[in-house]
CSV table of C-alpha atoms in Angstrom, one decimal:
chain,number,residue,atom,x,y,z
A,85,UNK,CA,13.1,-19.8,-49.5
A,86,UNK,CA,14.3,-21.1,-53.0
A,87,UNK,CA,14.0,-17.5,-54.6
A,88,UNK,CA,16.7,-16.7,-51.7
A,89,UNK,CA,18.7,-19.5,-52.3
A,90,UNK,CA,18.6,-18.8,-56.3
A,91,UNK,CA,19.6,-15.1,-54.9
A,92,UNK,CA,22.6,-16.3,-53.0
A,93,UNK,CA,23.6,-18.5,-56.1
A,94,UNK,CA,23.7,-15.8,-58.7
A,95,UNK,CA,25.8,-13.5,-55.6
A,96,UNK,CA,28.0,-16.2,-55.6
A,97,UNK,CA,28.3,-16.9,-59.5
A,98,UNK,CA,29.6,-13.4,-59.4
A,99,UNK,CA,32.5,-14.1,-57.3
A,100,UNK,CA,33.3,-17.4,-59.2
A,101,UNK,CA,33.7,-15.4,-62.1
A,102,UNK,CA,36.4,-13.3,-60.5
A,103,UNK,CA,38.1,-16.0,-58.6
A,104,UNK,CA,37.9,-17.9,-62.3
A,105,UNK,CA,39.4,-14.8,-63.6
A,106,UNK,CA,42.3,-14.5,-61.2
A,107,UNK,CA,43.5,-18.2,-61.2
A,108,UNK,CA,43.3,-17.6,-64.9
A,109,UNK,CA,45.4,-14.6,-64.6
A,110,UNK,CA,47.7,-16.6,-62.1
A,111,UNK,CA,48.1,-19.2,-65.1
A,112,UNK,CA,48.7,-16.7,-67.6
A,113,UNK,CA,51.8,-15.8,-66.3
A,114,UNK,CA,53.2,-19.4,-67.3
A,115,UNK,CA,50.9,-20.1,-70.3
A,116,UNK,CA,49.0,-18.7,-73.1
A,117,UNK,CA,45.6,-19.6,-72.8
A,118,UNK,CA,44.1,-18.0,-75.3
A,119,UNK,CA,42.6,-20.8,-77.2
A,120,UNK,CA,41.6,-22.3,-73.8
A,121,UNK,CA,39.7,-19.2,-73.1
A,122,UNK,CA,38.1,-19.4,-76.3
A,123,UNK,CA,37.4,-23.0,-76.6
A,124,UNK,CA,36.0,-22.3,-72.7
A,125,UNK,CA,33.6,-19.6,-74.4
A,126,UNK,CA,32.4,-21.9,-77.5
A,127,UNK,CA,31.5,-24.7,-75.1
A,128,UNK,CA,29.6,-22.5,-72.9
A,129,UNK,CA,27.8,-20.6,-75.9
A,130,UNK,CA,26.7,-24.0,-77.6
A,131,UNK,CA,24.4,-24.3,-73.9
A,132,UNK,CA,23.1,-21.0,-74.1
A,133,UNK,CA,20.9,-21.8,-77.1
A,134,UNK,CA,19.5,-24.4,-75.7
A,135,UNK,CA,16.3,-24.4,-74.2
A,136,UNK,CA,15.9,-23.2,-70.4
A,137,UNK,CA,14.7,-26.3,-68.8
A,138,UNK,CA,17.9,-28.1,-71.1
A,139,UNK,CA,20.1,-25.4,-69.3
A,140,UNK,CA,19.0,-26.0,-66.0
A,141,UNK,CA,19.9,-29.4,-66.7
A,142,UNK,CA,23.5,-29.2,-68.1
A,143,UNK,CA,24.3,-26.3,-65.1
A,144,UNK,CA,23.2,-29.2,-62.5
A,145,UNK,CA,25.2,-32.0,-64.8
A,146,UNK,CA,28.2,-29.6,-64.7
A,147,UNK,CA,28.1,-28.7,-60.9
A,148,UNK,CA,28.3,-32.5,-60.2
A,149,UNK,CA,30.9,-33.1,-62.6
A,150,UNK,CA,32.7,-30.5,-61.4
A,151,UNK,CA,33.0,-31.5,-57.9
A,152,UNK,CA,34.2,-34.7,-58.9
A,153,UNK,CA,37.0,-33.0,-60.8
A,154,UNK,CA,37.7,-30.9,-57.8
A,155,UNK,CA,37.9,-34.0,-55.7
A,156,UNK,CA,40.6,-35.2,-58.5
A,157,UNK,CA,42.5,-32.6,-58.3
A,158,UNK,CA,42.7,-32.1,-54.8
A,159,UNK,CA,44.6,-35.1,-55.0
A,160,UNK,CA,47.6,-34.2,-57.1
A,161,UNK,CA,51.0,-33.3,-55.9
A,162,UNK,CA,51.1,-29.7,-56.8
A,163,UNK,CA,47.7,-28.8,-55.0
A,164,UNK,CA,49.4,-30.4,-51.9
A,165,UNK,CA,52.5,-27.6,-52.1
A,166,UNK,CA,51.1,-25.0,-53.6
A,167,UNK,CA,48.5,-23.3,-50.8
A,168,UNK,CA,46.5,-20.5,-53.4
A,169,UNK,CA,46.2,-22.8,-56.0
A,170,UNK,CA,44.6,-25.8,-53.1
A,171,UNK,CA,42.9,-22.4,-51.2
A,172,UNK,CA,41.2,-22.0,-54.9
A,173,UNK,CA,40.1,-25.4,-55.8
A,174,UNK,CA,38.7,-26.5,-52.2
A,175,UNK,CA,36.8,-23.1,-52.6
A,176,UNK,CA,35.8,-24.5,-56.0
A,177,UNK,CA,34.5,-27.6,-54.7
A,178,UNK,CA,32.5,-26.5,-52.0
A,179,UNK,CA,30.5,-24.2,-54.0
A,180,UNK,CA,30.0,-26.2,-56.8
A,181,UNK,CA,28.7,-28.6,-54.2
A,182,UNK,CA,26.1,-26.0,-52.7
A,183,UNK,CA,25.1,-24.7,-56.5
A,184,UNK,CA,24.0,-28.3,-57.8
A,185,UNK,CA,22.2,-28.6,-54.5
A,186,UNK,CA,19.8,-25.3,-55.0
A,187,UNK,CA,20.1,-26.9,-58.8
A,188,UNK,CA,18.5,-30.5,-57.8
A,189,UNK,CA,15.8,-28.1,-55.8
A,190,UNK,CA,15.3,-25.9,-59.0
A,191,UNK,CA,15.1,-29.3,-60.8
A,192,UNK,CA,11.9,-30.9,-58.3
A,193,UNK,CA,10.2,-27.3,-58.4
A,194,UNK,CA,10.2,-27.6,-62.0
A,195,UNK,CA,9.5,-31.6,-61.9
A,196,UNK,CA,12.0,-32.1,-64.7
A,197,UNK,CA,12.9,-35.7,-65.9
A,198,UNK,CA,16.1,-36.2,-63.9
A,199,UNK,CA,16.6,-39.2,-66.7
A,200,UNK,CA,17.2,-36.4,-68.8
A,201,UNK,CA,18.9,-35.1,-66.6
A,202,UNK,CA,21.5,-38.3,-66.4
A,203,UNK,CA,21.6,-37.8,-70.2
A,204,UNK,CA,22.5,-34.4,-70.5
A,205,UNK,CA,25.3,-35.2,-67.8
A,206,UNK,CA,26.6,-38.1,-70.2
A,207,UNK,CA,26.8,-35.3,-73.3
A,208,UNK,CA,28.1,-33.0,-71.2
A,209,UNK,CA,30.5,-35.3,-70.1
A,210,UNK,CA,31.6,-35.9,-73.2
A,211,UNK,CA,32.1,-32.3,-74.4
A,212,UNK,CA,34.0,-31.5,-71.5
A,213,UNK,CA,36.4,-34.7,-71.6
A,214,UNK,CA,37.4,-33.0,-75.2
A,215,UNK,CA,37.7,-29.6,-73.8
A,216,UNK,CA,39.6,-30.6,-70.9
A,217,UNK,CA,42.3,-33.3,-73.5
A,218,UNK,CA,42.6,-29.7,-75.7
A,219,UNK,CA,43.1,-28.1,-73.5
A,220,UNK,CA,45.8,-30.4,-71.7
A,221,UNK,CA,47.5,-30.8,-75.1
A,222,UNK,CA,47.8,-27.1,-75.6
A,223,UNK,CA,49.2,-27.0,-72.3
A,224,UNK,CA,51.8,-29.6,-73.5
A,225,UNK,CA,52.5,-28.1,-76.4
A,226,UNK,CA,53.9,-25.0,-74.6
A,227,UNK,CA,55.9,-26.7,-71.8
A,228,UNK,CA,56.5,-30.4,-73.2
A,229,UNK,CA,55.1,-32.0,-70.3
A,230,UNK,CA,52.0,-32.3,-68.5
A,231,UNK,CA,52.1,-30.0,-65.9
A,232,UNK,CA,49.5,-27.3,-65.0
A,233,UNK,CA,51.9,-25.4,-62.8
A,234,UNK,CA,55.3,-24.2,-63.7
A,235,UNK,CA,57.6,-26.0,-61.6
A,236,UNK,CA,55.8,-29.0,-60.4
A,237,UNK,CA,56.4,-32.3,-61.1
């Protein structure tokens, strides 16, 4: 049952990918994200070298960070008028949710430290927090304020 789940996870990765590629495409059109892209690629490249049990861990830290983010930013104004960019992030959440639960099963199977696990979500935490404040202020540097969405307030 877990190798089907782990199956359906890397079916679904897939499609993130695309969906991640078309909402960056749909921000494109307003921005150049460029250096987010790139800053996106050196963050992920510093986990690949870690070790595969350290992996596991961060892609479980990072699904349950994510979700909270979703959960964020499900709350702002422009998610409440504009219906793709909503559509995209309730998708988001609800697969990130599903991902760190077949990740917490990965986890047990292996009977990895979930206090390591705690730490690795602490560093990752704080990686993405500078990723995400770059980000923002590259955003602001092309629009003067601190909007994600043309047009929104």
């Amino acid at each position: 049952e877990l190798l089907k789940e782990i199956d359906i996870l890397f079916g679904q990765e897939s499609w993130h990918s695309h969906n991640h590629k078309s909402f960056n495409d749909q921000i494109s059109k307003h921005y150049d994200i460029s250096k987010v892209l790139t800053d996106a690629r050196l963050l992920s490249g510093r986990v690949l070298t870690l070790s595969n049990s350290k992996k596991l861990s961060y892609a479980v830290s990072f699904e349950t960070m994510i979700v909270k983010i979703c959960k964020l930013l499900l709350k702002e104004k422009f998610l409440k008028t504009d219906k793709e960019a909503r559509d995209f992030w309730i998708w988001h959440t609800q697969e990130e949710i599903e991902h760190g639960y077949i990740g917490h099963k990965l986890y047990d199977y292996f009977k990895f430290s979930r206090i390591l696990n705690k730490i690795h979500l602490l560093h990752l935490t704080y990686m993405y927090c500078k990723f995400i404040i770059s980000s923002m202020l590259e955003f602001y540097k092309q629009d003067r304020n601190l909007n994600f969405v043309k047009g929104t307030t």
